Amino acid sequence: MNLHIESTPGLLGEKAAALTASLLRQAIQERGEARLILSTGSSQFETLEALVKEDIDWSRVTMFHLDEYVNLPETHPASFRKYLKERFLAKVSLKDYYLVDGNPDSIPRLTAQVRKSPVDVGLIGIGENAHIAFNDPPADFGTKDCYIVVNLNERCKQQQVGEGWFPTTADVPAQAISMTPWQIMQCRHIISAVPHKVKAQAVADTLANDTDPMIPATLLKTHPCFDLFLDEDSASLIKDR
């Protein structure tokens, strides 16, 4: 694991985006194309804002994303499809992209596309309960499915309310379609951009513990090419920095 601690969320986003861009350019140079997985949520604002400004031949990049609420309309403010279309897809011209549409029947189609060839870079956020994608504790580390339907726990729902996507936890959908931990780990390189004070405990727990499905992000540390980008706030509870 490579740990990077930057002074601000903006600088964190720039550095995470720069590494992502470098890896995508390398893949394009070596194989003529690149494949990318994106996360969503407020913690990814700075990274995506910086990434769309990078010098990348986007016409050679195929994008996937991690998750979506089951049966949530794309018009809803919390829709991850809406988020990505507005913050990423409207600003770059990709070779192709595949969005999780919230319909469980689409899982076989998504699986076929993700598994056509390895993903070069996964931008994988870490939740306030240390979830990766929507794999809340206890995460299923055993399944080798690509996407599964998961139940969202109360801590996860509180995060969605805290970030302003829903007015109350009762308004958060009970289920989501999520890429599995195993599939995330198949990325050639994983980059986690994790700013803000609300992530400090999850970061500290992730770094202080061995692999544990109750702390799903601990799995990322076992990846041979994992870069974790923090700011001073999210790194504030780390011991022995």
Coordinates of N, CA, C and O in Angstrom, one line a residue, residues 31-200:
R31 N -1.8 -1.0 -24.7 CA -2.8 -1.9 -25.2 C -3.8 -1.2 -26.2 O -4.7 -1.8 -26.7
G32 N -3.6 0.1 -26.3 CA -4.5 0.9 -27.2 C -5.8 1.3 -26.6 O -6.6 2.0 -27.2
E33 N -6.1 0.9 -25.3 CA -7.3 1.3 -24.6 C -7.1 1.2 -23.1 O -6.1 0.6 -22.7
A34 N -8.0 1.7 -22.4 CA -8.0 1.6 -20.9 C -9.4 1.4 -20.4 O -10.4 1.8 -21.0
R35 N -9.5 0.8 -19.2 CA -10.8 0.6 -18.6 C -10.7 1.1 -17.1 O -9.8 0.9 -16.4
L36 N -11.8 1.8 -16.7 CA -11.8 2.6 -15.5 C -13.1 2.3 -14.8 O -14.2 2.3 -15.4
I37 N -13.0 2.2 -13.4 CA -14.2 2.1 -12.6 C -14.2 3.4 -11.7 O -13.2 3.7 -11.1
L38 N -15.4 4.0 -11.6 CA -15.5 5.2 -10.8 C -16.4 5.0 -9.6 O -17.4 4.3 -9.7
S39 N -16.1 5.7 -8.5 CA -17.0 5.8 -7.4 C -17.7 7.1 -7.4 O -17.4 8.0 -8.2
T40 N -18.7 7.3 -6.6 CA -19.5 8.5 -6.5 C -19.5 9.0 -5.1 O -18.8 8.5 -4.2
G41 N -20.4 9.9 -4.8 CA -20.5 10.5 -3.4 C -19.7 11.8 -3.3 O -18.9 12.1 -4.1
S42 N -19.9 12.5 -2.2 CA -19.3 13.8 -2.0 C -17.8 13.7 -1.9 O -17.1 14.7 -2.2
S43 N -17.3 12.6 -1.4 CA -15.8 12.5 -1.3 C -15.1 12.4 -2.6 O -13.9 12.6 -2.6
Q44 N -15.8 12.2 -3.7 CA -15.2 12.1 -5.0 C -15.2 13.4 -5.8 O -14.7 13.4 -6.9
F45 N -15.8 14.4 -5.3 CA -16.0 15.7 -6.0 C -14.7 16.2 -6.5 O -14.5 16.5 -7.7
E46 N -13.7 16.3 -5.6 CA -12.5 17.0 -6.0 C -11.7 16.1 -7.0 O -11.0 16.6 -7.9
T47 N -11.7 14.8 -6.8 CA -10.9 13.9 -7.7 C -11.5 13.9 -9.1 O -10.8 14.0 -10.1
L48 N -12.8 13.8 -9.2 CA -13.5 13.8 -10.5 C -13.3 15.2 -11.2 O -13.1 15.3 -12.4
E49 N -13.4 16.3 -10.5 CA -13.2 17.6 -11.0 C -11.8 17.7 -11.6 O -11.6 18.3 -12.7
A50 N -10.8 17.2 -10.9 CA -9.4 17.2 -11.5 C -9.2 16.2 -12.6 O -8.5 16.5 -13.6
L51 N -9.9 15.1 -12.5 CA -9.6 14.0 -13.5 C -10.1 14.5 -14.9 O -9.4 14.2 -15.9
V52 N -11.2 15.1 -15.0 CA -11.8 15.5 -16.3 C -10.9 16.6 -17.0 O -11.0 16.8 -18.2
K53 N -10.0 17.2 -16.2 CA -9.1 18.2 -16.8 C -7.7 17.6 -17.2 O -6.9 18.3 -17.8
E54 N -7.5 16.3 -16.9 CA -6.3 15.6 -17.3 C -6.2 15.4 -18.8 O -7.2 15.2 -19.5
D55 N -5.0 15.3 -19.3 CA -4.7 15.1 -20.7 C -4.7 13.6 -21.0 O -3.7 12.9 -20.8
I56 N -5.9 13.1 -21.3 CA -6.1 11.7 -21.6 C -6.9 11.6 -22.9 O -7.8 12.3 -23.1
D57 N -6.6 10.6 -23.7 CA -7.4 10.3 -24.9 C -8.6 9.5 -24.4 O -8.6 8.3 -24.4
W58 N -9.6 10.2 -24.0 CA -10.8 9.6 -23.5 C -11.5 8.7 -24.5 O -12.3 7.8 -24.1
S59 N -11.3 9.0 -25.8 CA -11.9 8.1 -26.8 C -11.4 6.7 -26.8 O -12.0 5.8 -27.5
R60 N -10.4 6.4 -26.0 CA -9.9 5.1 -25.8 C -10.2 4.5 -24.4 O -9.7 3.4 -24.1
V61 N -11.1 5.2 -23.7 CA -11.4 4.7 -22.3 C -12.8 4.3 -22.2 O -13.7 4.9 -22.6
T62 N -13.0 3.1 -21.5 CA -14.3 2.6 -21.2 C -14.5 2.7 -19.7 O -13.6 2.3 -18.9
M63 N -15.7 3.2 -19.3 CA -15.9 3.5 -17.8 C -17.0 2.6 -17.3 O -18.0 2.3 -18.0
F64 N -16.9 2.1 -16.1 CA -17.9 1.4 -15.3 C -18.1 2.2 -14.0 O -17.2 3.0 -13.6
H65 N -19.1 1.9 -13.3 CA -19.2 2.4 -11.9 C -19.7 1.3 -10.9 O -20.0 0.2 -11.3
L66 N -19.6 1.7 -9.7 CA -19.7 0.6 -8.6 C -21.1 0.2 -8.2 O -21.3 -1.0 -7.9
D67 N -22.1 1.1 -8.2 CA -23.3 0.8 -7.5 C -24.4 1.8 -7.9 O -24.2 2.8 -8.4
E68 N -25.6 1.4 -7.5 CA -26.8 2.2 -7.7 C -27.9 1.7 -6.8 O -28.0 0.4 -6.6
Y69 N -28.7 2.6 -6.3 CA -29.9 2.1 -5.5 C -30.9 1.4 -6.4 O -31.1 1.7 -7.5
V70 N -31.5 0.3 -5.8 CA -32.4 -0.5 -6.5 C -33.7 0.4 -6.8 O -34.3 1.0 -5.9
N71 N -34.0 0.4 -8.1 CA -35.2 1.1 -8.6 C -35.3 2.6 -8.3 O -36.4 3.1 -8.3
L72 N -34.2 3.2 -8.1 CA -34.2 4.7 -7.9 C -34.2 5.4 -9.3 O -33.3 5.1 -10.1
P73 N -35.2 6.2 -9.6 CA -35.2 6.9 -10.9 C -33.9 7.7 -11.1 O -33.4 8.3 -10.2
E74 N -33.5 7.8 -12.3 CA -32.3 8.6 -12.6 C -32.5 10.1 -12.4 O -31.5 10.8 -12.1
T75 N -33.7 10.5 -12.4 CA -34.0 11.9 -12.1 C -33.9 12.3 -10.6 O -33.8 13.5 -10.3
H76 N -33.8 11.3 -9.7 CA -33.6 11.6 -8.3 C -32.3 12.2 -8.0 O -31.3 11.8 -8.6
P77 N -32.2 13.2 -7.1 CA -30.9 13.9 -6.9 C -29.8 12.9 -6.4 O -28.6 13.2 -6.6
A78 N -30.2 11.8 -5.8 CA -29.2 10.8 -5.2 C -28.8 9.8 -6.3 O -27.9 9.0 -5.9
S79 N -29.4 9.8 -7.4 CA -29.0 8.8 -8.4 C -27.5 8.9 -8.8 O -27.1 10.0 -9.2
F80 N -26.8 7.8 -8.8 CA -25.4 7.8 -9.2 C -25.3 7.9 -10.7 O -24.2 8.4 -11.2
R81 N -26.3 7.5 -11.4 CA -26.2 7.7 -12.9 C -26.3 9.2 -13.2 O -25.5 9.7 -14.0
K82 N -27.2 9.9 -12.5 CA -27.3 11.3 -12.7 C -26.0 12.0 -12.3 O -25.5 12.9 -13.0
Y83 N -25.4 11.6 -11.2 CA -24.2 12.2 -10.7 C -23.1 12.0 -11.7 O -22.4 13.0 -12.0
L84 N -22.9 10.8 -12.2 CA -21.8 10.6 -13.2 C -22.1 11.3 -14.5 O -21.1 11.8 -15.2
K85 N -23.3 11.3 -15.0 CA -23.6 12.0 -16.2 C -23.3 13.5 -16.1 O -22.7 14.1 -17.0
E86 N -23.6 14.1 -15.0 CA -23.4 15.5 -14.8 C -21.9 15.9 -14.5 O -21.4 16.9 -15.0
R87 N -21.2 15.1 -13.7 CA -19.9 15.4 -13.2 C -18.8 14.8 -14.0 O -17.6 15.2 -13.9
F88 N -19.1 13.8 -14.9 CA -18.0 13.2 -15.6 C -18.4 13.0 -17.1 O -17.7 13.5 -18.0
L89 N -19.5 12.3 -17.4 CA -19.8 11.9 -18.8 C -20.0 13.1 -19.6 O -19.8 13.1 -20.8
A90 N -20.6 14.2 -19.1 CA -20.9 15.4 -19.8 C -19.6 16.2 -20.2 O -19.6 17.1 -21.0
K91 N -18.5 15.8 -19.6 CA -17.2 16.6 -19.7 C -16.1 15.9 -20.5 O -15.1 16.5 -20.7
V92 N -16.3 14.6 -20.8 CA -15.3 13.8 -21.5 C -16.1 13.0 -22.6 O -17.3 12.7 -22.4
S93 N -15.4 12.6 -23.6 CA -16.0 11.8 -24.7 C -15.3 10.4 -24.7 O -14.3 10.2 -25.2
L94 N -16.0 9.5 -24.0 CA -15.5 8.2 -23.8 C -15.7 7.3 -25.0 O -16.6 7.5 -25.8
K95 N -14.9 6.2 -25.0 CA -15.1 5.1 -26.0 C -16.4 4.5 -25.7 O -17.2 4.2 -26.6
D96 N -16.7 4.2 -24.4 CA -17.9 3.6 -24.0 C -18.1 3.7 -22.5 O -17.1 4.0 -21.8
Y97 N -19.3 3.5 -22.1 CA -19.5 3.4 -20.6 C -20.7 2.6 -20.3 O -21.6 2.4 -21.1
Y98 N -20.7 2.0 -19.1 CA -21.8 1.1 -18.7 C -22.2 1.5 -17.2 O -21.4 1.4 -16.3
L99 N -23.4 1.9 -17.1 CA -23.9 2.4 -15.8 C -24.8 1.3 -15.2 O -25.5 0.6 -15.8
V100 N -24.7 1.3 -13.9 CA -25.6 0.4 -13.1 C -27.0 1.1 -13.0 O -27.1 2.2 -12.5
D101 N -28.0 0.5 -13.6 CA -29.3 1.2 -13.7 C -30.3 1.0 -12.6 O -31.4 1.5 -12.6
G102 N -29.9 0.2 -11.6 CA -30.8 0.0 -10.5 C -31.7 -1.2 -10.6 O -32.5 -1.5 -9.7
N103 N -31.7 -1.8 -11.8 CA -32.5 -3.0 -12.1 C -31.7 -4.3 -11.9 O -30.8 -4.5 -12.7
P104 N -32.1 -5.1 -11.0 CA -31.3 -6.4 -10.8 C -31.2 -7.2 -12.0 O -30.3 -8.0 -12.2
D105 N -32.2 -7.1 -12.9 CA -32.2 -7.9 -14.1 C -31.0 -7.5 -15.0 O -30.7 -8.3 -16.0
S106 N -30.4 -6.4 -14.8 CA -29.3 -5.9 -15.7 C -27.9 -6.5 -15.2 O -26.9 -6.3 -15.9
I107 N -27.9 -7.2 -14.1 CA -26.6 -7.7 -13.6 C -25.9 -8.6 -14.6 O -24.7 -8.4 -14.8
P108 N -26.5 -9.6 -15.2 CA -25.8 -10.4 -16.2 C -25.2 -9.6 -17.3 O -24.0 -9.9 -17.7
R109 N -25.9 -8.6 -17.8 CA -25.3 -7.7 -18.9 C -24.1 -7.0 -18.4 O -23.1 -6.9 -19.1
L110 N -24.2 -6.4 -17.2 CA -23.1 -5.6 -16.7 C -21.9 -6.6 -16.4 O -20.7 -6.2 -16.7
T111 N -22.2 -7.7 -15.9 CA -21.1 -8.7 -15.6 C -20.3 -9.1 -16.9 O -19.1 -9.1 -16.9
A112 N -21.1 -9.3 -18.0 CA -20.4 -9.7 -19.2 C -19.5 -8.6 -19.7 O -18.4 -8.8 -20.2
Q113 N -19.9 -7.3 -19.5 CA -19.1 -6.2 -20.0 C -17.9 -6.0 -19.1 O -16.7 -5.7 -19.6
V114 N -18.0 -6.0 -17.8 CA -16.9 -5.8 -16.9 C -15.8 -6.9 -17.1 O -14.6 -6.6 -17.1
R115 N -16.3 -8.1 -17.4 CA -15.3 -9.2 -17.4 C -14.8 -9.5 -18.8 O -14.0 -10.5 -19.0
K116 N -15.0 -8.6 -19.8 CA -14.5 -8.8 -21.1 C -12.9 -8.7 -21.0 O -12.2 -9.4 -21.8
S117 N -12.4 -7.8 -20.2 CA -11.0 -7.7 -20.0 C -10.7 -7.0 -18.7 O -11.6 -6.3 -18.2
P118 N -9.5 -7.1 -18.1 CA -9.3 -6.5 -16.8 C -9.5 -5.0 -16.8 O -9.2 -4.3 -17.8
V119 N -9.9 -4.5 -15.7 CA -10.0 -3.0 -15.5 C -8.6 -2.5 -15.0 O -8.0 -3.1 -14.1
D120 N -8.2 -1.4 -15.6 CA -6.9 -0.9 -15.3 C -6.8 -0.1 -14.0 O -5.9 -0.3 -13.2
V121 N -7.8 0.7 -13.8 CA -7.9 1.5 -12.6 C -9.3 1.5 -12.0 O -10.2 1.8 -12.6
G122 N -9.3 1.3 -10.7 CA -10.6 1.4 -9.9 C -10.4 2.5 -8.9 O -9.6 2.5 -8.0
L123 N -11.2 3.6 -9.1 CA -11.3 4.6 -8.1 C -12.3 4.2 -7.0 O -13.5 4.3 -7.3
I124 N -11.9 3.7 -5.9 CA -12.8 3.1 -4.9 C -12.8 3.9 -3.6 O -11.8 3.9 -2.9
G125 N -13.9 4.5 -3.4 CA -14.1 5.3 -2.1 C -14.2 4.4 -0.9 O -14.5 3.2 -1.1
I126 N -14.1 5.0 0.2 CA -14.3 4.3 1.5 C -15.4 5.0 2.3 O -15.3 6.2 2.5
G127 N -16.4 4.3 2.7 CA -17.5 4.9 3.4 C -17.2 5.2 4.9 O -16.2 4.7 5.4
E128 N -18.1 5.9 5.5 CA -18.0 6.2 6.9 C -18.0 5.0 7.8 O -17.5 5.0 8.9
N129 N -18.6 3.9 7.3 CA -18.6 2.6 8.0 C -17.6 1.7 7.4 O -17.6 0.5 7.6
A130 N -16.7 2.3 6.6 CA -15.6 1.5 6.0 C -16.1 0.6 4.8 O -15.4 -0.3 4.4
H131 N -17.3 0.9 4.3 CA -17.8 0.1 3.2 C -17.0 0.5 1.9 O -16.4 1.5 1.8
I132 N -16.9 -0.5 1.0 CA -16.4 -0.3 -0.3 C -17.5 -0.6 -1.3 O -18.2 -1.6 -1.1
A133 N -17.8 0.3 -2.2 CA -19.0 0.3 -3.0 C -20.1 0.3 -1.9 O -20.1 1.0 -0.9
F134 N -21.2 -0.5 -2.1 CA -22.2 -0.6 -1.0 C -22.1 -1.9 -0.2 O -23.1 -2.4 0.2
N135 N -20.9 -2.4 -0.1 CA -20.7 -3.6 0.7 C -20.5 -3.2 2.1 O -19.4 -2.9 2.6
D136 N -21.6 -3.0 2.9 CA -21.6 -2.7 4.3 C -21.1 -3.8 5.1 O -21.2 -5.0 4.7
P137 N -20.6 -3.6 6.3 CA -20.3 -4.6 7.2 C -21.5 -5.4 7.7 O -22.5 -4.8 7.9
P138 N -21.4 -6.7 7.7 CA -20.3 -7.6 7.3 C -20.3 -7.8 5.8 O -21.3 -8.4 5.3
A139 N -19.3 -7.4 5.1 CA -19.2 -7.6 3.7 C -19.0 -9.0 3.3 O -18.4 -9.8 4.0
D140 N -19.5 -9.4 2.1 CA -19.4 -10.7 1.6 C -18.1 -10.8 0.8 O -18.0 -10.4 -0.3
F141 N -17.0 -11.3 1.5 CA -15.7 -11.4 0.9 C -15.6 -12.7 0.1 O -14.7 -13.0 -0.7
G142 N -16.6 -13.6 0.2 CA -16.5 -14.9 -0.4 C -17.1 -15.0 -1.8 O -16.6 -15.7 -2.7
T143 N -18.1 -14.3 -2.1 CA -18.8 -14.4 -3.4 C -17.8 -13.9 -4.6 O -17.1 -12.9 -4.4
K144 N -17.9 -14.6 -5.7 CA -17.1 -14.2 -6.9 C -18.0 -13.7 -8.0 O -17.6 -13.6 -9.1
D145 N -19.3 -13.4 -7.6 CA -20.2 -12.7 -8.5 C -19.6 -11.3 -8.8 O -18.7 -10.8 -8.0
C146 N -20.0 -10.7 -9.9 CA -19.6 -9.4 -10.2 C -20.3 -8.3 -9.5 O -19.7 -7.4 -8.8
Y147 N -21.7 -8.3 -9.6 CA -22.6 -7.4 -8.9 C -23.6 -8.2 -8.1 O -24.0 -9.3 -8.5
I148 N -24.0 -7.7 -6.9 CA -25.0 -8.4 -6.1 C -26.0 -7.3 -5.6 O -25.6 -6.1 -5.5
V149 N -27.1 -7.7 -5.2 CA -28.1 -6.9 -4.5 C -27.7 -6.9 -3.0 O -27.6 -8.0 -2.4
V150 N -27.6 -5.8 -2.3 CA -27.2 -5.7 -0.9 C -28.2 -4.9 -0.2 O -28.9 -4.0 -0.7
N151 N -28.3 -5.2 1.1 CA -29.2 -4.4 2.0 C -28.3 -3.3 2.7 O -27.2 -3.6 3.2
L152 N -28.7 -2.1 2.7 CA -28.0 -1.0 3.3 C -28.2 -0.9 4.8 O -29.4 -1.0 5.2
N153 N -27.2 -0.8 5.6 CA -27.4 -0.7 7.0 C -27.6 0.7 7.4 O -27.5 1.7 6.6
E154 N -27.9 0.9 8.7 CA -28.3 2.2 9.2 C -27.2 3.2 9.1 O -27.4 4.4 8.8
R155 N -26.0 2.8 9.4 CA -24.9 3.7 9.3 C -24.7 4.2 7.9 O -24.4 5.4 7.7
C156 N -24.8 3.4 6.9 CA -24.7 3.8 5.5 C -25.8 4.8 5.2 O -25.5 5.8 4.5
K157 N -27.0 4.5 5.6 CA -28.1 5.4 5.3 C -27.9 6.8 5.9 O -28.2 7.8 5.3
Q158 N -27.3 6.8 7.1 CA -27.0 8.0 7.8 C -26.0 8.9 7.0 O -26.1 10.1 6.9
Q159 N -25.0 8.2 6.4 CA -24.0 8.9 5.6 C -24.7 9.5 4.4 O -24.4 10.7 4.0
Q160 N -25.7 8.8 3.8 CA -26.3 9.4 2.6 C -27.2 10.6 3.0 O -27.2 11.6 2.2
V161 N -27.8 10.6 4.1 CA -28.5 11.8 4.6 C -27.5 12.9 5.0 O -27.7 14.1 4.6
G162 N -26.4 12.6 5.6 CA -25.4 13.5 6.0 C -24.8 14.3 4.8 O -24.4 15.5 4.9
E163 N -24.7 13.6 3.7 CA -24.1 14.2 2.5 C -25.2 15.0 1.7 O -24.9 15.6 0.7
G164 N -26.4 14.9 2.2 CA -27.5 15.7 1.6 C -28.3 15.1 0.4 O -29.0 15.8 -0.2
W165 N -28.1 13.8 0.2 CA -28.8 13.1 -0.9 C -30.2 12.8 -0.6 O -31.1 12.7 -1.5
F166 N -30.5 12.6 0.7 CA -31.9 12.3 1.1 C -32.2 13.1 2.4 O -31.4 13.4 3.2
P167 N -33.5 13.4 2.6 CA -33.9 14.2 3.8 C -33.8 13.4 5.1 O -33.5 14.0 6.1
T168 N -34.2 12.1 5.1 CA -34.1 11.3 6.3 C -33.7 9.9 5.9 O -33.7 9.5 4.7
T169 N -33.3 9.1 6.9 CA -32.9 7.7 6.6 C -34.0 6.9 6.1 O -33.8 5.9 5.3
A170 N -35.2 7.3 6.4 CA -36.4 6.5 5.9 C -36.6 6.7 4.4 O -37.2 5.9 3.8
D171 N -36.0 7.8 3.9 CA -36.1 8.0 2.5 C -35.0 7.3 1.6 O -35.1 7.2 0.4
V172 N -34.0 6.8 2.3 CA -32.9 6.1 1.6 C -33.5 4.7 1.2 O -34.0 3.9 2.0
P173 N -33.3 4.3 -0.1 CA -33.7 2.9 -0.4 C -33.1 1.8 0.4 O -32.0 2.0 0.9
A174 N -33.8 0.8 0.6 CA -33.3 -0.3 1.5 C -32.2 -1.1 0.8 O -31.4 -1.8 1.5
Q175 N -32.2 -1.1 -0.5 CA -31.3 -2.0 -1.2 C -30.6 -1.3 -2.3 O -31.0 -0.2 -2.8
A176 N -29.4 -1.8 -2.7 CA -28.7 -1.3 -3.8 C -28.0 -2.4 -4.6 O -27.9 -3.5 -4.1
I177 N -27.7 -2.2 -5.8 CA -26.8 -3.1 -6.6 C -25.4 -2.6 -6.4 O -25.1 -1.5 -6.6
S178 N -24.5 -3.5 -6.0 CA -23.2 -3.2 -5.7 C -22.2 -4.1 -6.4 O -22.4 -5.3 -6.4
M179 N -21.1 -3.6 -6.9 CA -20.0 -4.4 -7.3 C -19.4 -5.1 -6.0 O -19.4 -4.5 -5.0
T180 N -19.1 -6.4 -6.2 CA -18.6 -7.1 -5.0 C -17.2 -6.8 -4.6 O -16.4 -6.3 -5.5
P181 N -16.8 -7.1 -3.4 CA -15.4 -6.9 -3.0 C -14.4 -7.7 -3.9 O -13.4 -7.2 -4.3
W182 N -14.8 -8.9 -4.2 CA -13.9 -9.8 -5.1 C -13.7 -9.1 -6.4 O -12.6 -9.0 -6.9
Q183 N -14.8 -8.6 -7.0 CA -14.6 -8.0 -8.3 C -13.8 -6.7 -8.3 O -13.0 -6.4 -9.2
I184 N -14.0 -5.9 -7.2 CA -13.2 -4.7 -7.0 C -11.7 -5.1 -7.0 O -10.9 -4.4 -7.6
M185 N -11.4 -6.1 -6.4 CA -10.0 -6.5 -6.2 C -9.4 -7.0 -7.5 O -8.1 -7.2 -7.6
Q186 N -10.2 -7.2 -8.5 CA -9.6 -7.7 -9.8 C -9.0 -6.5 -10.6 O -8.4 -6.7 -11.6
C187 N -9.2 -5.3 -10.2 CA -8.6 -4.1 -10.9 C -7.1 -4.2 -10.8 O -6.5 -4.7 -9.8
R188 N -6.5 -3.8 -11.9 CA -5.0 -3.8 -11.9 C -4.4 -2.9 -10.9 O -3.4 -3.1 -10.3
H189 N -5.1 -1.7 -10.7 CA -4.6 -0.8 -9.7 C -5.8 -0.2 -9.0 O -6.8 0.1 -9.7
I190 N -5.8 0.0 -7.7 CA -6.9 0.6 -6.9 C -6.4 1.9 -6.3 O -5.3 1.9 -5.7
I191 N -7.1 3.0 -6.5 CA -6.8 4.3 -5.9 C -8.1 4.7 -5.1 O -9.2 4.7 -5.6
S192 N -7.8 5.0 -3.8 CA -8.9 5.4 -3.0 C -8.6 6.9 -2.5 O -7.6 7.2 -1.9
A193 N -9.6 7.8 -2.9 CA -9.5 9.2 -2.5 C -10.5 9.3 -1.4 O -11.7 9.2 -1.6
V194 N -10.0 9.6 -0.2 CA -10.8 9.6 1.0 C -10.6 10.9 1.9 O -9.8 10.8 2.8
P195 N -11.1 12.0 1.5 CA -11.0 13.2 2.3 C -12.1 13.3 3.4 O -13.0 12.6 3.4
H196 N -11.9 14.4 4.2 CA -12.9 14.9 5.2 C -12.9 14.1 6.5 O -12.6 12.9 6.6
K197 N -13.2 14.9 7.5 CA -13.1 14.4 8.9 C -14.1 13.3 9.2 O -13.8 12.4 10.0
V198 N -15.2 13.2 8.5 CA -16.2 12.2 8.8 C -15.7 10.8 8.4 O -16.2 9.8 8.8
K199 N -14.6 10.8 7.6 CA -14.0 9.5 7.2 C -12.8 9.1 8.1 O -12.2 8.0 7.9
A200 N -12.5 9.9 9.1 CA -11.3 9.7 9.9 C -11.3 8.3 10.7 O -10.3 7.6 10.7

